[in-house]
Structure formats: structure tokens, C-alpha cells
Coordinates of C-alpha atoms and ligand atoms in Angstrom, one line a residue:
M22 CA -21.5 19.1 10.4
K23 CA -22.5 16.8 7.5
S24 CA -23.4 13.2 8.4
I25 CA -21.6 10.4 6.6
A26 CA -25.0 9.7 4.8
D27 CA -25.0 13.2 3.6
I28 CA -21.4 13.1 2.6
R29 CA -22.1 10.0 0.5
K30 CA -24.7 12.0 -1.4
D31 CA -21.8 14.1 -2.8
F32 CA -20.2 11.1 -4.5
P33 CA -22.4 9.9 -7.5
I34 CA -20.3 6.8 -8.1
L35 CA -21.1 5.4 -4.6
H36 CA -24.7 5.0 -5.7
T37 CA -23.9 2.9 -8.7
Q38 CA -24.0 -0.9 -9.1
V39 CA -21.1 -3.2 -10.2
N40 CA -22.0 -6.7 -11.4
G41 CA -25.6 -6.1 -10.4
K42 CA -24.6 -5.3 -6.7
A43 CA -24.4 -2.0 -4.9
L44 CA -20.8 -0.8 -5.2
V45 CA -18.7 -1.2 -2.0
Y46 CA -15.6 0.8 -2.9
L47 CA -12.6 -0.2 -0.7
D48 CA -9.8 0.7 -3.1
N49 CA -9.3 4.3 -1.9
A50 CA -5.5 4.0 -1.5
A51 CA -5.3 3.3 -5.2
T52 CA -7.5 6.3 -6.0
S53 CA -10.3 8.0 -4.2
Q54 CA -13.7 8.8 -5.6
K55 CA -14.6 12.4 -6.5
P56 CA -17.4 14.5 -5.0
I57 CA -19.8 16.3 -7.3
Q58 CA -18.2 19.6 -6.3
V59 CA -14.9 18.4 -8.0
I60 CA -16.7 17.0 -11.0
D61 CA -18.6 20.3 -11.4
A62 CA -15.4 22.3 -11.0
L63 CA -13.9 20.4 -13.9
S64 CA -16.9 20.7 -16.2
N65 CA -17.5 24.4 -15.3
Y66 CA -13.9 25.2 -16.2
Y67 CA -14.4 23.8 -19.7
K68 CA -17.9 25.4 -20.0
T69 CA -16.9 28.9 -18.7
L70 CA -13.2 29.5 -18.3
N71 CA -11.2 27.4 -20.7
S72 CA -8.1 29.4 -22.0
N73 CA -4.4 29.3 -21.6
I74 CA -2.9 30.8 -18.5
H75 CA -0.1 33.2 -17.7
R76 CA 0.3 34.4 -21.3
S77 CA -2.8 36.1 -22.8
A78 CA -4.2 39.6 -22.3
H79 CA -7.9 38.6 -22.6
S80 CA -10.3 38.3 -19.7
L81 CA -10.9 34.5 -19.9
A82 CA -7.1 33.9 -19.6
A83 CA -6.9 36.2 -16.7
Q84 CA -9.7 34.4 -14.9
A85 CA -8.3 31.0 -15.6
T86 CA -4.9 32.2 -14.4
E87 CA -6.5 33.5 -11.2
A88 CA -8.3 30.2 -10.6
Y89 CA -5.2 28.1 -11.3
E90 CA -3.0 30.3 -9.0
A91 CA -5.7 30.1 -6.3
T92 CA -5.1 26.4 -6.0
R93 CA -1.4 27.2 -5.2
D94 CA -2.6 29.2 -2.2
I95 CA -5.0 26.4 -1.1
V96 CA -2.2 23.8 -1.3
Q97 CA 0.2 26.2 0.5
T98 CA -2.3 26.3 3.4
F99 CA -3.0 22.6 3.2
I100 CA 0.6 21.7 3.8
N101 CA 1.6 24.9 5.6
A102 CA 4.4 25.9 3.2
K103 CA 6.1 29.1 4.1
Y104 CA 6.1 30.5 0.5
R105 CA 3.6 30.0 -2.3
E106 CA 6.4 29.6 -4.8
E107 CA 7.5 26.4 -3.0
I108 CA 4.4 24.7 -4.4
N109 CA 5.0 23.2 -7.8
F110 CA 2.3 21.5 -9.8
V111 CA 3.3 18.2 -11.4
R112 CA 1.4 15.1 -12.7
G113 CA 1.6 13.3 -9.4
T114 CA 3.8 11.8 -6.8
T115 CA 5.8 9.8 -9.4
E116 CA 6.6 12.8 -11.4
A117 CA 7.5 14.8 -8.3
I118 CA 10.0 12.2 -7.1
N119 CA 11.5 11.9 -10.6
L120 CA 11.8 15.7 -10.8
V121 CA 13.9 15.7 -7.5
A122 CA 15.9 12.7 -8.6
Y123 CA 16.8 14.3 -12.0
S124 CA 17.2 17.9 -10.9
W125 CA 18.5 17.8 -7.3
G126 CA 19.8 14.3 -7.5
R127 CA 22.0 14.6 -10.5
T128 CA 23.6 17.8 -9.2
N129 CA 24.0 16.7 -5.6
I130 CA 24.7 13.0 -5.4
Q131 CA 28.3 12.0 -6.1
E132 CA 30.3 8.8 -6.1
G133 CA 30.4 7.2 -2.7
D134 CA 27.4 9.1 -1.4
E135 CA 24.5 7.3 0.3
I136 CA 20.8 7.5 -0.2
I137 CA 18.6 5.9 2.4
I138 CA 15.1 4.7 1.5
S139 CA 12.9 2.2 3.4
A140 CA 11.6 -1.4 2.8
L141 CA 8.1 0.1 2.7
E142 CA 8.6 2.3 -0.4
H143 CA 6.4 2.3 -3.4
H144 CA 8.4 1.7 -6.7
S145 CA 8.0 5.4 -7.3
N146 CA 10.2 6.1 -4.4
L147 CA 12.6 3.3 -5.1
V148 CA 13.4 3.1 -8.8
P149 CA 14.3 6.8 -9.3
W150 CA 16.9 6.5 -6.5
Q151 CA 18.1 3.1 -7.6
I152 CA 18.8 4.4 -11.1
L153 CA 20.4 7.6 -9.7
A154 CA 22.6 5.6 -7.4
K155 CA 23.8 3.4 -10.3
E156 CA 24.5 6.4 -12.5
Q157 CA 26.4 8.3 -9.9
K158 CA 28.1 5.3 -8.3
A159 CA 26.3 6.1 -5.0
K160 CA 24.9 3.5 -2.6
L161 CA 21.3 2.8 -1.8
L162 CA 20.6 1.7 1.8
I163 CA 17.2 0.2 2.8
I164 CA 15.7 0.7 6.3
P165 CA 14.3 -2.7 7.3
I166 CA 11.0 -3.3 9.0
N167 CA 10.1 -5.3 12.1
E168 CA 7.4 -8.0 12.3
K169 CA 4.7 -5.5 12.7
G170 CA 5.6 -3.7 9.5
E171 CA 7.2 -0.7 11.3
L172 CA 10.5 0.8 10.2
D173 CA 13.4 -0.4 12.3
Q174 CA 14.5 3.0 13.9
H175 CA 17.6 1.5 15.5
M176 CA 18.8 0.3 12.1
Y177 CA 18.0 3.7 10.5
Q178 CA 20.1 5.4 13.1
K179 CA 23.0 3.1 12.3
Q180 CA 22.6 3.7 8.6
L181 CA 22.8 7.5 8.9
S182 CA 26.3 8.9 8.5
S183 CA 28.2 11.8 7.0
K184 CA 27.9 9.9 3.7
T185 CA 24.1 10.2 3.8
K186 CA 23.0 12.8 1.3
L187 CA 19.3 12.0 1.0
V188 CA 16.7 10.1 3.0
A189 CA 13.6 9.4 0.9
V190 CA 10.7 7.7 2.8
N191 CA 7.0 7.7 2.8
H192 CA 4.8 9.3 5.4
T193 CA 2.4 6.4 5.2
S194 CA 2.9 3.0 3.6
N195 CA 0.4 2.2 0.8
S196 CA 0.8 -1.6 1.2
L197 CA 0.7 -2.1 5.0
G198 CA -0.8 1.2 6.1
T199 CA 2.1 2.0 8.6
I200 CA 2.4 5.6 9.5
N201 CA 6.1 6.4 9.9
P202 CA 7.6 8.7 12.6
I203 CA 8.8 11.1 9.9
K204 CA 9.3 14.2 12.1
E205 CA 11.9 12.3 14.2
M206 CA 13.4 10.7 11.1
I207 CA 13.8 14.1 9.4
Q208 CA 15.4 15.6 12.6
Q209 CA 17.9 12.7 12.7
A210 CA 18.8 13.0 9.0
H211 CA 19.4 16.7 9.4
L212 CA 21.9 16.1 12.1
F213 CA 24.1 14.5 9.4
G214 CA 23.4 17.3 6.9
A215 CA 21.2 15.0 4.7
K216 CA 18.2 16.3 2.8
V217 CA 14.8 14.5 3.3
L218 CA 12.1 13.8 0.7
I219 CA 8.8 12.7 2.1
D220 CA 6.4 10.7 -0.2
G221 CA 3.0 12.0 1.2
A222 CA 0.8 10.1 -1.4
Q223 CA -0.9 8.1 1.3
A224 CA -0.9 10.7 4.0
C225 CA -2.6 13.7 2.4
P226 CA -5.9 11.8 1.7
H227 CA -6.4 11.7 5.5
G228 CA -5.8 15.3 6.3
P229 CA -3.3 18.2 6.1
V230 CA 0.3 18.1 6.9
D231 CA 2.7 20.7 8.2
V232 CA 5.9 20.7 6.1
Q233 CA 7.4 23.5 8.3
D234 CA 6.8 21.6 11.5
L235 CA 8.2 18.5 9.9
D236 CA 11.0 20.4 8.4
A237 CA 10.8 18.3 5.2
D238 CA 13.1 19.4 2.4
F239 CA 10.8 17.9 -0.3
F240 CA 7.2 16.7 0.1
C241 CA 4.9 15.4 -2.6
F242 CA 1.4 14.0 -3.1
S243 CA -1.0 13.0 -5.8
G244 CA -4.3 14.8 -6.3
H245 CA -6.3 11.7 -7.4
K246 CA -5.9 10.2 -3.9
T247 CA -7.1 13.4 -2.2
Y248 CA -10.5 13.4 -4.0
A249 CA -9.2 15.4 -7.0
P250 CA -8.7 14.2 -10.6
T251 CA -5.9 12.1 -11.9
G252 CA -2.9 13.8 -13.6
I253 CA -2.3 16.5 -11.0
G254 CA 0.0 16.4 -8.0
V255 CA 2.2 18.6 -5.9
L256 CA 5.9 18.9 -5.3
Y257 CA 6.9 21.1 -2.3
G258 CA 10.5 22.0 -2.0
K259 CA 12.2 24.4 0.3
R260 CA 12.7 27.7 -1.6
E261 CA 16.4 27.9 -1.1
L262 CA 16.8 24.3 -2.5
M263 CA 14.4 24.7 -5.4
E264 CA 16.1 28.0 -6.4
Q265 CA 19.5 26.3 -6.7
M266 CA 18.1 23.3 -8.7
P267 CA 18.3 23.2 -12.5
P268 CA 15.0 22.8 -14.4
F269 CA 13.6 19.4 -15.1
H270 CA 11.8 20.2 -18.3
Y271 CA 12.7 22.9 -20.8
G272 CA 10.3 24.9 -23.0
G273 CA 7.7 27.6 -22.7
E274 CA 6.8 29.3 -19.4
M275 CA 9.9 28.2 -17.6
I276 CA 12.1 30.8 -19.3
K277 CA 12.8 34.5 -18.7
E278 CA 14.8 35.3 -21.8
V279 CA 15.8 33.2 -24.8
D280 CA 18.0 33.7 -27.8
Y281 CA 19.6 31.1 -30.1
D282 CA 22.7 30.8 -27.9
M283 CA 21.4 31.6 -24.5
V284 CA 18.5 31.1 -22.0
T285 CA 17.7 32.4 -18.6
F286 CA 15.2 30.6 -16.5
N287 CA 12.0 31.9 -14.8
D288 CA 11.5 32.3 -11.1
L289 CA 9.9 29.7 -8.9
P290 CA 7.5 28.0 -9.2
Y291 CA 7.4 28.6 -13.0
K292 CA 10.9 27.3 -13.5
F293 CA 9.5 23.8 -12.8
E294 CA 6.2 24.2 -14.7
A295 CA 7.3 24.1 -18.4
G296 CA 4.6 24.2 -21.1
T297 CA 0.8 24.5 -20.7
P298 CA 0.0 23.0 -17.4
N299 CA -2.9 20.9 -16.4
I300 CA -5.2 23.9 -15.7
A301 CA -8.6 22.2 -15.2
D302 CA -7.3 19.5 -12.9
T303 CA -5.3 22.0 -10.9
I304 CA -8.4 24.1 -10.3
A305 CA -10.3 20.9 -9.3
L306 CA -7.5 20.0 -6.9
G307 CA -8.2 23.3 -5.1
T308 CA -11.9 22.4 -5.0
A309 CA -11.1 18.9 -3.6
L310 CA -8.9 20.3 -0.8
N311 CA -11.5 22.8 0.1
Y312 CA -14.0 20.0 0.1
M313 CA -11.9 18.1 2.7
K314 CA -11.7 21.2 4.8
E315 CA -15.4 21.7 4.7
I316 CA -16.1 18.1 5.7
G317 CA -13.7 18.7 8.6
Y318 CA -10.4 17.0 9.3
E319 CA -11.7 15.8 12.6
T320 CA -14.7 14.2 10.9
I321 CA -12.4 12.5 8.4
K322 CA -10.1 11.2 11.2
T323 CA -12.9 10.0 13.4
Q324 CA -14.7 8.1 10.7
E325 CA -11.5 6.6 9.2
N326 CA -10.3 5.5 12.7
A327 CA -13.6 3.9 13.4
L328 CA -13.5 2.0 10.1
L329 CA -10.0 0.8 10.7
Q330 CA -10.8 -0.4 14.2
Y331 CA -14.0 -2.0 13.3
A332 CA -12.6 -3.7 10.2
T333 CA -9.5 -4.9 12.0
E334 CA -11.7 -6.5 14.7
K335 CA -14.2 -8.1 12.4
M336 CA -11.6 -9.4 9.9
S337 CA -9.4 -10.7 12.7
G338 CA -12.3 -12.9 13.6
I339 CA -12.3 -14.7 10.3
D340 CA -10.7 -18.1 10.5
E341 CA -7.5 -18.3 8.4
L342 CA -7.5 -14.6 7.6
R343 CA -4.1 -13.1 8.3
I344 CA -3.6 -9.4 8.5
I345 CA -0.2 -8.3 7.1
G346 CA 1.1 -5.2 8.9
N347 CA 0.0 -4.4 12.5
A348 CA 1.8 -1.2 13.1
A349 CA 0.8 0.8 16.2
Q350 CA 0.2 3.9 14.0
K351 CA -1.8 2.9 11.0
A352 CA -3.8 4.5 8.2
P353 CA -7.2 2.9 7.3
V354 CA -5.5 0.3 5.1
I355 CA -5.8 -3.5 5.8
S356 CA -3.6 -5.9 3.8
F357 CA -4.5 -9.5 4.3
L358 CA -4.3 -13.1 3.1
L359 CA -7.2 -15.5 3.2
G360 CA -5.8 -19.0 3.9
T361 CA -3.7 -20.1 1.0
A362 CA -5.9 -18.4 -1.6
H363 CA -4.2 -16.4 -4.3
P364 CA -5.1 -12.7 -3.6
Y365 CA -6.2 -12.2 -7.2
D366 CA -8.8 -15.0 -6.8
V367 CA -10.1 -13.3 -3.7
G368 CA -10.3 -10.0 -5.5
V369 CA -12.2 -11.5 -8.4
L370 CA -14.8 -13.2 -6.2
L371 CA -15.3 -10.1 -4.1
D372 CA -15.8 -8.1 -7.3
K373 CA -18.7 -10.4 -8.3
M374 CA -20.3 -9.2 -5.1
G375 CA -19.7 -5.5 -6.0
I376 CA -16.8 -5.2 -3.5
A377 CA -13.7 -3.4 -4.9
I378 CA -10.4 -4.1 -3.2
R379 CA -6.9 -4.1 -4.6
T380 CA -4.8 -7.3 -4.9
G381 CA -1.2 -7.9 -5.8
H382 CA 2.2 -6.4 -4.9
H383 CA 0.9 -2.9 -4.6
C384 CA 4.0 -1.6 -6.5
C385 CA 6.1 -2.9 -3.6
Q386 CA 7.7 -6.0 -5.1
P387 CA 10.9 -6.1 -2.9
L388 CA 8.7 -5.7 0.2
M389 CA 6.5 -8.6 -0.8
K390 CA 9.6 -10.7 -1.6
S391 CA 11.0 -10.0 1.9
L392 CA 7.7 -11.0 3.5
G393 CA 7.9 -14.3 1.5
I394 CA 4.6 -13.6 -0.3
Q395 CA 3.6 -12.7 -3.9
G396 CA 1.1 -10.1 -2.8
T397 CA -1.8 -9.3 -0.6
C398 CA -5.5 -8.4 -0.7
R399 CA -5.8 -4.7 0.4
A400 CA -9.0 -3.0 1.6
S401 CA -8.5 0.7 2.0
F402 CA -11.1 3.1 3.5
A403 CA -12.1 6.7 3.0
F404 CA -14.3 8.8 5.2
Y405 CA -17.3 8.1 3.0
N406 CA -17.2 4.4 3.8
T407 CA -19.5 2.9 6.4
L408 CA -19.4 0.2 9.0
E409 CA -22.2 -1.5 7.1
E410 CA -19.8 -1.7 4.1
V411 CA -17.2 -3.4 6.4
D412 CA -19.9 -5.9 7.2
V413 CA -20.5 -6.5 3.5
L414 CA -16.8 -7.1 3.1
V415 CA -16.6 -9.5 6.0
E416 CA -19.7 -11.4 4.7
G417 CA -18.1 -11.4 1.2
L418 CA -14.9 -12.9 2.6
L419 CA -16.7 -15.6 4.5
R420 CA -18.5 -16.5 1.2
T421 CA -15.3 -16.3 -0.7
K422 CA -13.6 -18.7 1.8
K423 CA -16.3 -21.3 1.1
M424 CA -15.9 -21.0 -2.6
L425 CA -12.1 -21.4 -2.7
Ligands
C6P529 N1 -0.1 4.0 -4.9 C1 -1.7 2.2 -4.6 O1 -2.7 1.5 -5.0 P1 1.0 8.2 -8.5 O2 0.8 6.9 -9.3 O3 2.2 9.0 -9.0 O4 -0.2 9.0 -8.2 O5 1.5 7.7 -7.0 C2 2.5 6.8 -6.8 C3 2.6 6.4 -5.4 C4 3.7 6.8 -4.7 N2 3.8 6.6 -3.4 C5 2.9 5.9 -2.7 C6 3.1 5.7 -1.2 C7 1.7 5.5 -3.4 O6 0.8 4.8 -2.7 C8 1.6 5.7 -4.7 C9 0.4 5.1 -5.5 C10 -1.3 3.4 -5.5 O7 -1.1 1.9 -3.6 C11 -1.2 3.0 -6.9 S1 0.1 1.9 -7.2

């Protein structure tokens, strides 16, 4: 088993300086850093394998196709999908949700139908449904949260009805870190015949999920938060649903036969992968997921839980620091306010000390509005962070407090 010190050696950026200070990277929920294995996979692809996939007879193209398709198998295992063709490569969570909203949504949501989302959704899992609901004259219902930042399950049960056609919720909240009881929520939605989309963007960086056990109809995540490059992500959809859905994009690769007045579409998953895909980043996504497996999901969980517990304890001890979101089940994400200081000012001062956190509304404007705040400071941890880095953050916050 690799120690955290050894794991850190895999991440070149963790050994750089920012503003003359050793980088303390605590913005992992925005995007995670990349291990050398992933960086090498990318450059090796362009050095040794680059060619277009699925369409040429030459050897390079065959090898690139094989490497690209191998990632589909890796993802299938990572989320325990039943069939490999249920794995569709997209640009990220945002594109995955838009795909479902355009393709499934516009054929299945009718006037008077209801779509349930939650107060914890990222704009990516809100705006596509809001627009769809307006277009189709459907209704958007929002599951409220309690004072801890947990979804109000009683209200959810009251909102569910035979009118509910879709429930779209995140597995884990990016802004407050709440882990939602999605298995139970999916079961309840299915009792009413509704389909469920799970935004797994903030869940997958912390380990695998089991879409069969969850019985999710759609599940998506972004590669760049799971130690892979930007511009690659995954949409899982149950085969019987994806087979019935019309394509999202039209063009090469997604067709079987074309003439000037007709077209037939390719089988899954190619029906949803029009054009030349993001080959290099897909291959690197496979490398990243393999890297997480090699580190060990238990190691990841243990280190991240230790960081969350330690940081919560230390930060709670800072006078006038208020943690926003205290759910019983939490990812290693701490949203907070420091006295009356504007989060942006806190972020800028910490940056001068080499500490990278995110500040603002975290793409959750309605949530911030309902909390009566403009935004928060957010420190988010990955398994390569250390307790010493938490100490640097706490020290930085104490210094920041004196300066503001
Ligand atoms: N959240 C954050 O700092 P994309 O941009 O498509 O990779 O992911 C969008 C997205 C969707 N859902 C959730 C729960 C997310 O956290 C995100 C991305 C980043 O919190 C960037 S805003």
C-alpha cells in the first residue's frame, strides 16, 4: 500500500509554488489534480497511438480503437453497469444531463408532468430541467433542505406522485458536501413509475458506485474531478431506455446507413457518440480510474474521512468561522464564512499564502439565495491532501481574520 507521501510524488503540481509559497491545493471539488500516470497516458497517446478510431483499417487506428474501448470496460466496472454499451462518453456531467434533457426529456415529458430536483443542485442539474419544463409546460418541484443541509425526505415523499416523470438529484452536493440517500430516493421514485437521473460529479472522485444496486436510470460524472483530464465524462443510461431515445447529435459514427432521404442510427453506445470523439482524454480517463483502484478505495476513504474530521474540528475552533452544511453524511467538502468577510476577499488573501480554495456561489445561486448569503468559501479535499495542509489552511484563516 502506498503512503500518502508516496502518492503525492505522483502529482507533479503538488510540488510547485504559487505566489512564492508551497501550493496547498484545496479546490478538488472544482477539479482534481492529475497523477503522472494520467499525464503520461495523454502524451504517450499523441506520441505513439494518435489516429482516428472505429473507421480505418491501419494498425494505429486499431490500437487506438482498442485503447479507447478499453476505457469503456474500465468505466463499466467502476460503476458496475450491466452492459458495456450503457456507457456513453460525453464531455462531462453538464453535457450528460443536457443529452438526457434533450433526448429523453423532449420525448417523455408532456404538459402537466412533474420533474423533481433538489435545492442542492448545481446549475447543470437545474437549468436543463427548468428550460425543458417551460418548453413542455411541465412543472419543476424542488426538494427543500433542513438546517443541516440535508434533503427534506418528508417533503420529497409528499412531492412524489403519479405526475412525477423524472427525479434528477445529485449523489453528493458540491456546495455543502451533503451525501444524499439516493438509493432510497430512487426506490421511492420508482414506486410512482418515475425515472431517476443521478448527478454523480461529486461522488465518483471518492470511489466507485454501483448503478445496478442503486437502480439508477441515468448516472453521470466528469473525468476531470476523478483525476482524469477535462473534456471527458460519462453518461450511463439503462440499455432499454437508451435504445428508445433519439440521438442527441447527428453526424458521422452515429449512423448505420444514410441516403439523401433516409438515415438509420447506429447501435448503442455509438448512437450517442457522433463525430470523432475525445480519444486521448478517454484513454486517460481509463488510466485515472485504474490509478484510483491501485491507490485503493479504502485508502481514499480513510484519508478523506480523516481530513474532513480534522478540518471540521480545527475550523470549528476558529472564532467567527461558520461552517455552512453539517449533514450527517458528508463528502470532504467544507463550505464556510469567516465573520462578515466577503468570501472572495478571504479567497484572495489565502491565495497569497499559496492556499487554493473556491469562493462564490459554486454554481448554486438559488441555494445561496435561500440561505440568505451571496456565497461561501469552500475547501475541498482529495486523498493526496495532508493534515499538515489543514493546519496551513487554519493558520492562513487566522491570519486572514486579522487582516480583514
Ligand atoms: N462543479 C465545482 O466547483 P462539469 O462542469 O460538467 O464537469 O460538472 C458540472 C457539475 C455538475 N454537478 C455537480 C454536482 C458539480 O459539482 C459540477 C461541477 C464544480 O463545484 C465546478 S462549478
